[in-house]
CSV table of C-alpha atoms in Angstrom, one decimal:
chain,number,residue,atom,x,y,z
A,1,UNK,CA,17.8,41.6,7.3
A,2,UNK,CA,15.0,42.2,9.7
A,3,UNK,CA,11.1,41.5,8.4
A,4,UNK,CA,9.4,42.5,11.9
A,5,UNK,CA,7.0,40.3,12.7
A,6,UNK,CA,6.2,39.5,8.8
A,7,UNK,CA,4.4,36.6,8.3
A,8,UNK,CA,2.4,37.6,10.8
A,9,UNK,CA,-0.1,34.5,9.8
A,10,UNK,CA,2.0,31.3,10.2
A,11,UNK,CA,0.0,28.2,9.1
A,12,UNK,CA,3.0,26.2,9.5
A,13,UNK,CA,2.6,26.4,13.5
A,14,UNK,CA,-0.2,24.3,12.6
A,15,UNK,CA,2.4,21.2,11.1
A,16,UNK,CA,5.0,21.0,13.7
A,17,UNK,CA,4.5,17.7,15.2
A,18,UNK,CA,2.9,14.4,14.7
A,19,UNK,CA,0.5,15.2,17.7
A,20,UNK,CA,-0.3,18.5,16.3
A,21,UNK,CA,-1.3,17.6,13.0
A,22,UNK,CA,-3.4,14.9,14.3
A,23,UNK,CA,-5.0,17.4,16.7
A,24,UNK,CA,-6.0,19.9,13.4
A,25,UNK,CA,-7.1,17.2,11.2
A,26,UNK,CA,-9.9,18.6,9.4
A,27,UNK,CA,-11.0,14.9,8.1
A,28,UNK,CA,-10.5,11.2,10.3
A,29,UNK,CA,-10.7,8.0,8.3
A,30,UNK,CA,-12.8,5.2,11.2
A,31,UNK,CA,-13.0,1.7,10.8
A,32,UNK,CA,-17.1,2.0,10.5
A,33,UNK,CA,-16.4,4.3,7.1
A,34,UNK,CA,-15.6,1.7,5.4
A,35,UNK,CA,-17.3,-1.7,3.3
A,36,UNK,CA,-15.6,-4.6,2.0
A,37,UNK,CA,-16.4,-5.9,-1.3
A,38,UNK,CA,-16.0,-9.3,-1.8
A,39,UNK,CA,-16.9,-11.9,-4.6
A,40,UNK,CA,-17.9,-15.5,-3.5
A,41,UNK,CA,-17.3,-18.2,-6.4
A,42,UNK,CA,-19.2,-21.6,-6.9
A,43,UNK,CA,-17.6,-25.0,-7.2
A,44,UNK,CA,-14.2,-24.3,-5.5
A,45,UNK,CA,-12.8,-25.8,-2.9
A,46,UNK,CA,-10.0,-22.9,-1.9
A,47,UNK,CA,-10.2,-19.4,-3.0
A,48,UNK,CA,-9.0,-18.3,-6.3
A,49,UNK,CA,-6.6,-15.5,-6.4
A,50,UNK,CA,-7.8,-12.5,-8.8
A,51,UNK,CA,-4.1,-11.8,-10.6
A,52,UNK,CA,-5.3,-8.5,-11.6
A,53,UNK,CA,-6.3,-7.6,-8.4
A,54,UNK,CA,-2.9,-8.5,-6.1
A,55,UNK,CA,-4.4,-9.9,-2.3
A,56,UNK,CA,-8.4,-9.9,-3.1
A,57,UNK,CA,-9.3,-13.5,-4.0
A,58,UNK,CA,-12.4,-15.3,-5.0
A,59,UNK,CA,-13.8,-16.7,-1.8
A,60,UNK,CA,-14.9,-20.2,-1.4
A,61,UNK,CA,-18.3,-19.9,1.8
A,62,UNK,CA,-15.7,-21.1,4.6
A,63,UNK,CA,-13.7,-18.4,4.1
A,64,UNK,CA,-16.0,-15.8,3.1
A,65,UNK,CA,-17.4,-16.4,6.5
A,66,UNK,CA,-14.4,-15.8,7.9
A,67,UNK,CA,-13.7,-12.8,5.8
A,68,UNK,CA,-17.1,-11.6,7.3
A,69,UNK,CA,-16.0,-12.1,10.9
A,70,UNK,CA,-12.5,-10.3,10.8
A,71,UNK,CA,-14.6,-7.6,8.8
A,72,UNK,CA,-16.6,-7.5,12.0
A,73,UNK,CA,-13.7,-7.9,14.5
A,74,UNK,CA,-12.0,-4.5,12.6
A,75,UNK,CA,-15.0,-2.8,12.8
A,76,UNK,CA,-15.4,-2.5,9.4
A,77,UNK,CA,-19.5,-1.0,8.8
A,78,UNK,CA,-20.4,-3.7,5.6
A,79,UNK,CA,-19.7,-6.3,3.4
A,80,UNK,CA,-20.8,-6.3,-0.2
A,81,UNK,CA,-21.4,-9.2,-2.1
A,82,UNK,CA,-21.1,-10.5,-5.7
A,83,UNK,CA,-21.8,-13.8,-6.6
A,84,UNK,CA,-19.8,-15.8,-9.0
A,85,UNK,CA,-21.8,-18.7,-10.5
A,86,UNK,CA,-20.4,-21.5,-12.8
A,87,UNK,CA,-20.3,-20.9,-15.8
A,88,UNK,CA,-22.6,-23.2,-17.5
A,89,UNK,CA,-25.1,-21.7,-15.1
A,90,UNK,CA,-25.5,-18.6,-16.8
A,91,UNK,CA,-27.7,-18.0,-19.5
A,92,UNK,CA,-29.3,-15.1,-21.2
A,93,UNK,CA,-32.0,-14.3,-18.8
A,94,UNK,CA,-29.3,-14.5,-15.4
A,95,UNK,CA,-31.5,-17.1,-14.2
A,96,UNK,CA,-28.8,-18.2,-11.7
A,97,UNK,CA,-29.2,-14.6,-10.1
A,98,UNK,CA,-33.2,-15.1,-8.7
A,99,UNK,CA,-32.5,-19.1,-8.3
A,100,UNK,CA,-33.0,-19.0,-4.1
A,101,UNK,CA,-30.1,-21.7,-4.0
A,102,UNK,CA,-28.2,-19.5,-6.7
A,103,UNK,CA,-24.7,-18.7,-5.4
A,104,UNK,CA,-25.2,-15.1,-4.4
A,105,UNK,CA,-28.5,-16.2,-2.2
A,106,UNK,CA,-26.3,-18.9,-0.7
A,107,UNK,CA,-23.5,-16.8,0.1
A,108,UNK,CA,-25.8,-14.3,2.4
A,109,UNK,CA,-27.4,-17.0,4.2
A,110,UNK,CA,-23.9,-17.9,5.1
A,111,UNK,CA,-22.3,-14.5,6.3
A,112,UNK,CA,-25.8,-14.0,8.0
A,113,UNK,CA,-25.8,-17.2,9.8
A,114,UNK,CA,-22.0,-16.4,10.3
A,115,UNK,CA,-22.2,-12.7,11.9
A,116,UNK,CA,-26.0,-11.8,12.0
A,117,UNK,CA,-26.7,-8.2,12.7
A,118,UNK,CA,-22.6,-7.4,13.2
A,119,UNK,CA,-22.0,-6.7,10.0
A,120,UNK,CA,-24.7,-4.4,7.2
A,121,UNK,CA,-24.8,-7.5,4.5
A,122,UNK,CA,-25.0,-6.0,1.0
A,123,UNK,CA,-25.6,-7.6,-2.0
A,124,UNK,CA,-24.9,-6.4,-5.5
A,125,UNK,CA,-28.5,-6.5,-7.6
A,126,UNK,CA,-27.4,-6.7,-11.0
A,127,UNK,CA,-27.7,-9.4,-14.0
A,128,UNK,CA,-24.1,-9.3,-15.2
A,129,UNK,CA,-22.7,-11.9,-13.2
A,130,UNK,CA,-25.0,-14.5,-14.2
A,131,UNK,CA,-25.4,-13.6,-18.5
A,132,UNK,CA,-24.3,-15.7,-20.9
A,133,UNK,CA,-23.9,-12.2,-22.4
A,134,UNK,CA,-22.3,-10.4,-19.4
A,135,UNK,CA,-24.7,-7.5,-19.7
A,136,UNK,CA,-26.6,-5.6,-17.1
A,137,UNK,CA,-30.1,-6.7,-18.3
A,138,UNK,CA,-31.9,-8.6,-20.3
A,139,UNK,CA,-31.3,-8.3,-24.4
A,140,UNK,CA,-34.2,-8.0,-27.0
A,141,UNK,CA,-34.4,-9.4,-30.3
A,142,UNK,CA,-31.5,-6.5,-31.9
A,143,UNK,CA,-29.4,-7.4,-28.6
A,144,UNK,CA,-29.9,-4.1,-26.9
A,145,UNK,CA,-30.7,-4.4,-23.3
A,146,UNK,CA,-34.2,-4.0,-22.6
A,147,UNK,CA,-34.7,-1.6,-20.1
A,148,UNK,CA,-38.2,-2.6,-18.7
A,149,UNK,CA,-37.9,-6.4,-19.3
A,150,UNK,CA,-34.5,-5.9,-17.1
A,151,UNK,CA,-36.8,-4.6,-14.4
A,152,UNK,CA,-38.9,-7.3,-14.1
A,153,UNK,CA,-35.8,-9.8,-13.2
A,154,UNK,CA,-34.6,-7.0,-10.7
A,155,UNK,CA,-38.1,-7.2,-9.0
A,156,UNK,CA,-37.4,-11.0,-8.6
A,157,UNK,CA,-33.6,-10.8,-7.1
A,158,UNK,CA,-34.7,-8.1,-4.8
A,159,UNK,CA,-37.0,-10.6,-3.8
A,160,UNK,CA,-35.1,-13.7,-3.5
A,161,UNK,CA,-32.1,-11.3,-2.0
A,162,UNK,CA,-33.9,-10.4,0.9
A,163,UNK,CA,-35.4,-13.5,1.6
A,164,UNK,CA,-31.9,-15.0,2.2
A,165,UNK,CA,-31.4,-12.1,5.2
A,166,UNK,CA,-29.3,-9.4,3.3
A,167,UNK,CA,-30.0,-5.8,5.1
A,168,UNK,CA,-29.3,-3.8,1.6
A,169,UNK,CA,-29.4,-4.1,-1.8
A,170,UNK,CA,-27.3,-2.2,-4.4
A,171,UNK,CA,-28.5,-1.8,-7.5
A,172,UNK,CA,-25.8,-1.6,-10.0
A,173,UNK,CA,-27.0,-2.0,-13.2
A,174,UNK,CA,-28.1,1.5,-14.3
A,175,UNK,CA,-32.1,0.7,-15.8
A,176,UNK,CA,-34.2,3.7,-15.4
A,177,UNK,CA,-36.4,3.2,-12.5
A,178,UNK,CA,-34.9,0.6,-11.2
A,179,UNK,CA,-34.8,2.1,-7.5
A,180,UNK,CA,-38.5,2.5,-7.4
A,181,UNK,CA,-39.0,-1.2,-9.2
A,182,UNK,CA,-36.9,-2.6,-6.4
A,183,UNK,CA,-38.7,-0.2,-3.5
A,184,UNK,CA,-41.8,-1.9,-4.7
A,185,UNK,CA,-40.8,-5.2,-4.8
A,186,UNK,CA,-39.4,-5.2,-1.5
A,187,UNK,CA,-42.4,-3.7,-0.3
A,188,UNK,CA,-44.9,-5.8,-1.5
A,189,UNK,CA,-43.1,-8.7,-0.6
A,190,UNK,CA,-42.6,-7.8,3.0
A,191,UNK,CA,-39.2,-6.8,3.3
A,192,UNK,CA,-40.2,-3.2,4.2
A,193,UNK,CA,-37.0,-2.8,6.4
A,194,UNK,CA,-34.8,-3.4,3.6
A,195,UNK,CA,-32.4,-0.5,2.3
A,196,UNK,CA,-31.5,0.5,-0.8
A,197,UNK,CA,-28.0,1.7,-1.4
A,198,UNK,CA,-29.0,3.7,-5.3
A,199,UNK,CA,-26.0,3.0,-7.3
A,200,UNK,CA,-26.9,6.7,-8.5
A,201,UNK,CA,-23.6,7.9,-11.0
A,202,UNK,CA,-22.2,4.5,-12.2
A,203,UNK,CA,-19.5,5.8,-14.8
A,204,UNK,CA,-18.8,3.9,-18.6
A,205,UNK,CA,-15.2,3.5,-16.9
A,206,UNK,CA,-12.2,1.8,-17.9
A,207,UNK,CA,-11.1,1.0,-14.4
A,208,UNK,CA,-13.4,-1.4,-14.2
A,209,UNK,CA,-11.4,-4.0,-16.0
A,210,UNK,CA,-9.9,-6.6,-13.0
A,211,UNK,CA,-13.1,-6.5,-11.5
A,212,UNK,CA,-14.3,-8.5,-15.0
A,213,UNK,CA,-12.1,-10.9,-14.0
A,214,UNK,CA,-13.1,-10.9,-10.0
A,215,UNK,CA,-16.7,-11.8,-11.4
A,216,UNK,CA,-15.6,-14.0,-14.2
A,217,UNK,CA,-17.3,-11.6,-16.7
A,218,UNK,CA,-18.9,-12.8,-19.4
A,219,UNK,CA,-19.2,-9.3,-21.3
A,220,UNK,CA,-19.5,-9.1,-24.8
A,221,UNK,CA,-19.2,-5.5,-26.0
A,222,UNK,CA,-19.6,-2.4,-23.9
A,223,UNK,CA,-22.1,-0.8,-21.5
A,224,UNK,CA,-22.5,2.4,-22.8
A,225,UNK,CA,-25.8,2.5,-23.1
A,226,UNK,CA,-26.5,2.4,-19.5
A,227,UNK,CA,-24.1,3.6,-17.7
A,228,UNK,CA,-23.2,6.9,-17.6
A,229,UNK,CA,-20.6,9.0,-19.9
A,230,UNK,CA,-17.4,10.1,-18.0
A,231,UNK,CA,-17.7,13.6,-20.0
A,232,UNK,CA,-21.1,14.4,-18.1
A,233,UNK,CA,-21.4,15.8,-14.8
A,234,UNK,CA,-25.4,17.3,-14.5
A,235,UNK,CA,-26.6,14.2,-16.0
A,236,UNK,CA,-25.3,12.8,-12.4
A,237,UNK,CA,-27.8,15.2,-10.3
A,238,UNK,CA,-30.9,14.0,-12.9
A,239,UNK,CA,-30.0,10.5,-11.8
A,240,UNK,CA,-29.8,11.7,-8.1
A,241,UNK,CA,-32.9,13.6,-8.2
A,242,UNK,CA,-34.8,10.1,-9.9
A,243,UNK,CA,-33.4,7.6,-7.6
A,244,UNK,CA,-34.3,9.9,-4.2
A,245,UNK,CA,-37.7,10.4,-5.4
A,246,UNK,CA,-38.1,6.8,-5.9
A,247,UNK,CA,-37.1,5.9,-2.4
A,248,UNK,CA,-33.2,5.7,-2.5
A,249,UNK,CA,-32.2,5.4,1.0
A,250,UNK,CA,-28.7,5.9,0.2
A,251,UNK,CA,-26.6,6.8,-3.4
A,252,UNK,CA,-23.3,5.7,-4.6
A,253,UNK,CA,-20.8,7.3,-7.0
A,254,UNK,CA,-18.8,4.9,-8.6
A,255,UNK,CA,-16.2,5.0,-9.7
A,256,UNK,CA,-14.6,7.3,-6.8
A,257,UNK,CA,-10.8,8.8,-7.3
A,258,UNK,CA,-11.8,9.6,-11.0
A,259,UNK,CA,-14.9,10.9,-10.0
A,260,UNK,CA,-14.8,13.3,-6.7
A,261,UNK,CA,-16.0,16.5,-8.3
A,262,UNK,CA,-19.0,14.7,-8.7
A,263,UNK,CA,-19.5,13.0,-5.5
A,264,UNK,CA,-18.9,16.6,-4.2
A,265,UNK,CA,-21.4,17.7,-6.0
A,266,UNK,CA,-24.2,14.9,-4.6
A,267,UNK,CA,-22.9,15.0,-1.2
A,268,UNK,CA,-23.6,19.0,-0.8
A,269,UNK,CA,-26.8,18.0,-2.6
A,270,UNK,CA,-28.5,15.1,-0.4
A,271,UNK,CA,-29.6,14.5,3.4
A,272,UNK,CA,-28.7,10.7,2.8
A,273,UNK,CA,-26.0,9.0,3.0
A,274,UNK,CA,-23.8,9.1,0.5
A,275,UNK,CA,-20.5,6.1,-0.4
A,276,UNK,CA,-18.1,5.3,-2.9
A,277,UNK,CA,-17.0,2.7,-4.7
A,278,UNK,CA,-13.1,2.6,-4.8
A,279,UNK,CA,-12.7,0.3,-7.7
A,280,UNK,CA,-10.5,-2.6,-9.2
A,281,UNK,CA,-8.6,-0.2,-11.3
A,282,UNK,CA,-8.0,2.2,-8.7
A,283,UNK,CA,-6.6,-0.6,-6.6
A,284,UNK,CA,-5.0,-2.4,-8.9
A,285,UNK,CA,-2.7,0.8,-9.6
A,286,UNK,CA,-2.1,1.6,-6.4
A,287,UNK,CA,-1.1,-2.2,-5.5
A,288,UNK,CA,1.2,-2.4,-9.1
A,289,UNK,CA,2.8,0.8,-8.4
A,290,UNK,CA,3.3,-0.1,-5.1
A,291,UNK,CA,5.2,-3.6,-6.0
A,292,UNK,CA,7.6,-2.0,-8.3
A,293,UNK,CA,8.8,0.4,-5.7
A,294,UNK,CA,7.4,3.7,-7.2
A,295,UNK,CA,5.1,4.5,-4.5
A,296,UNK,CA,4.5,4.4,-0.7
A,297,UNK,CA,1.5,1.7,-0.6
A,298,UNK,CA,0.3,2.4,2.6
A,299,UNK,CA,0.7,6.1,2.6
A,300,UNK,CA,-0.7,6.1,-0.5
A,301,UNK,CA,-4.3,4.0,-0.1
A,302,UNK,CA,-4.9,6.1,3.2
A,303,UNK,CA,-4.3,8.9,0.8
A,304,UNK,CA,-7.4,8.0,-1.5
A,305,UNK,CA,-9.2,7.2,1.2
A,306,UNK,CA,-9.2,10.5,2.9
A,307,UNK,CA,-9.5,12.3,0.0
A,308,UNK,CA,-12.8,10.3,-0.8
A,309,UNK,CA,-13.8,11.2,2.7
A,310,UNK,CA,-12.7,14.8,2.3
A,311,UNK,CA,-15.0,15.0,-1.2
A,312,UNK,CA,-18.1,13.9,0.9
A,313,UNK,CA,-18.9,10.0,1.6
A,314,UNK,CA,-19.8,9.1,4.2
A,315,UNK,CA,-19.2,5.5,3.3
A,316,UNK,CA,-16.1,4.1,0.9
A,317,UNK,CA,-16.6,0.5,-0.7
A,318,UNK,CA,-12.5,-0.7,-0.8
A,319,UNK,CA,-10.7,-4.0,-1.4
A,320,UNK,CA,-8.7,-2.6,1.5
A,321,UNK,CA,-11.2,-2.3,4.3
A,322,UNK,CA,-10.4,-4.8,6.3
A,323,UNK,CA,-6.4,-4.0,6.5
A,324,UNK,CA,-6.9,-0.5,7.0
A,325,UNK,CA,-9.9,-0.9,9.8
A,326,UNK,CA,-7.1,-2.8,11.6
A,327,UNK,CA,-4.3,-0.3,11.4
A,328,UNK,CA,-6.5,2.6,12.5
């Protein structure tokens, strides 16, 4: 049976070959997309694998530097860091978090004298890691986290943050006004050319749970209260809107695969640059999936990764960063 020339439109020509597809690609994943989280514990002497987290560990300083300097030698843009104190450091008030010897402090002294200006060092600004409660903040006398109180020790580890070198701070814990709290305090403190990356639409999410274990979580109840509900979208643009007029340099959405409508919607909404956070759940299913055979790992994280490219960041915070800097 003849069709004439029917399809005359053939997208298929487009999908022929290896080469050709790679010439059409509408979106390229590069090495300098990408930042590498990683979580730097106190008094170990080797790292500490995270079982939930297959392949990320808990890095002792020697090899966090030496994270840091294949991070640089793949090309990979950042590094972000989260300090894990001991435990009977913490304390109600996170005191271990604006301590200038405190782990976190320590750790980007380190990767600074390590790789200098090679590498963007990040550092996560946030209470949790250092609370005998696990919260975000500080907790008043009904054990709700006080916003403004909560502000008053971000001030302090912006502070204490930059002084150790870091070139960004994230962040992460969600207080209103905390961008413009930390914009001040860098300010005033002279650490003008200090960014803020705006942890802008932090979800309530339950992929979050190996990363309690990454950071030795202390959490006792939920978050809730402070970080946002996975069933609201516009609240995400109020948040954007806030942490921009308060001097956001650039804004996260985190978590990212659950979440790419909405980091579509801030990345057609912004002139700043705009990441994602590919989390500990995410990974962790990919990497389980992947060990009992159901999946294609590496096929499958370039996957997510493009398709967080594709929904508009222009940065992606992955576990993976490293490895997949080297294979492209």
């Amino acid at each position: 049976m003849s069709y004439g020339s029917f399809p005359g439109t053939r997208p298929r020509r487009l999908r022929t070959t290896p080469a050709m597809r790679r010439m059409v690609a509408e979106y390229r994943l590069h090495p300098s997309d990408l930042i590498l989280p990683a979580f730097v514990r106190e008094g170990v002497d080797r790292p500490v694998p995270i079982q939930a987290m297959p392949g990320v560990v808990q890095h002792t300083l020697d090899t966090l530097r030496k994270a840091a300097v294949e991070a640089v030698e793949t090309g990979v843009a950042g590094i972000m860091l989260f300090g894990v104190p001991e435990d009977e450091k913490k304390d109600a008030l996170g005191t271990a978090g604006t301590d200038p010897d405190g782990i976190l402090q320590v750790a980007i002294r380190a990767v600074k004298e390590e790789v200098g200006d090679d590498l963007v060092i990040m550092s996560d600004l946030c209470l949790d890691e250092y609370t005998d409660h696990g919260h975000c903040g500080v907790l008043d006398d009904e054990g709700r986290v006080d916003n403004d109180a909560t502000l008053e020790r971000y001030a302090e580890m912006a502070q204490v943050q930059a002084d150790a070198g870091v070139h960004v701070v994230g962040p992460s814990g969600m207080m209103d006004g905390q961008v413009g709290v930390v914009r001040d305090a860098l300010d005033q403190t002279g650490h003008e050319d200090v960014s803020i990356l705006a942890y802008t639409a932090k979800y309530s999410s339950a992929f979050y749970g190996p990363f309690r274990e990454a950071v030795g979580s202390s959490l006792q109840g939920d978050r809730k209260t402070y970080q946002q509900d996975p069933a609201n979208a516009r609240e995400s643009l109020r948040e954007l809107a806030l942490d921009l007029e308060e001097g956001a340099d650039m804004v996260m959405v985190k978590p990212a695969g659950p979440y790419l409508d909405i980091l579509a919607k801030v990345a057609e909404s912004v002139d700043v640059p705009v990441a994602a956070y590919q989390i500990s759940g995410e990974y962790a299913m990919v990497e389980a999936a992947a060990e009992k055979g159901w999946i294609d790992r590496d096929r499958a994280i370039l996957e997510t990764l493009t398709g967080i490219k594709r929904a508009g960041a222009n940065m992606i915070l992955t576990y993976w960063a490293t490895e997949v800097a080297r294979g492209l």
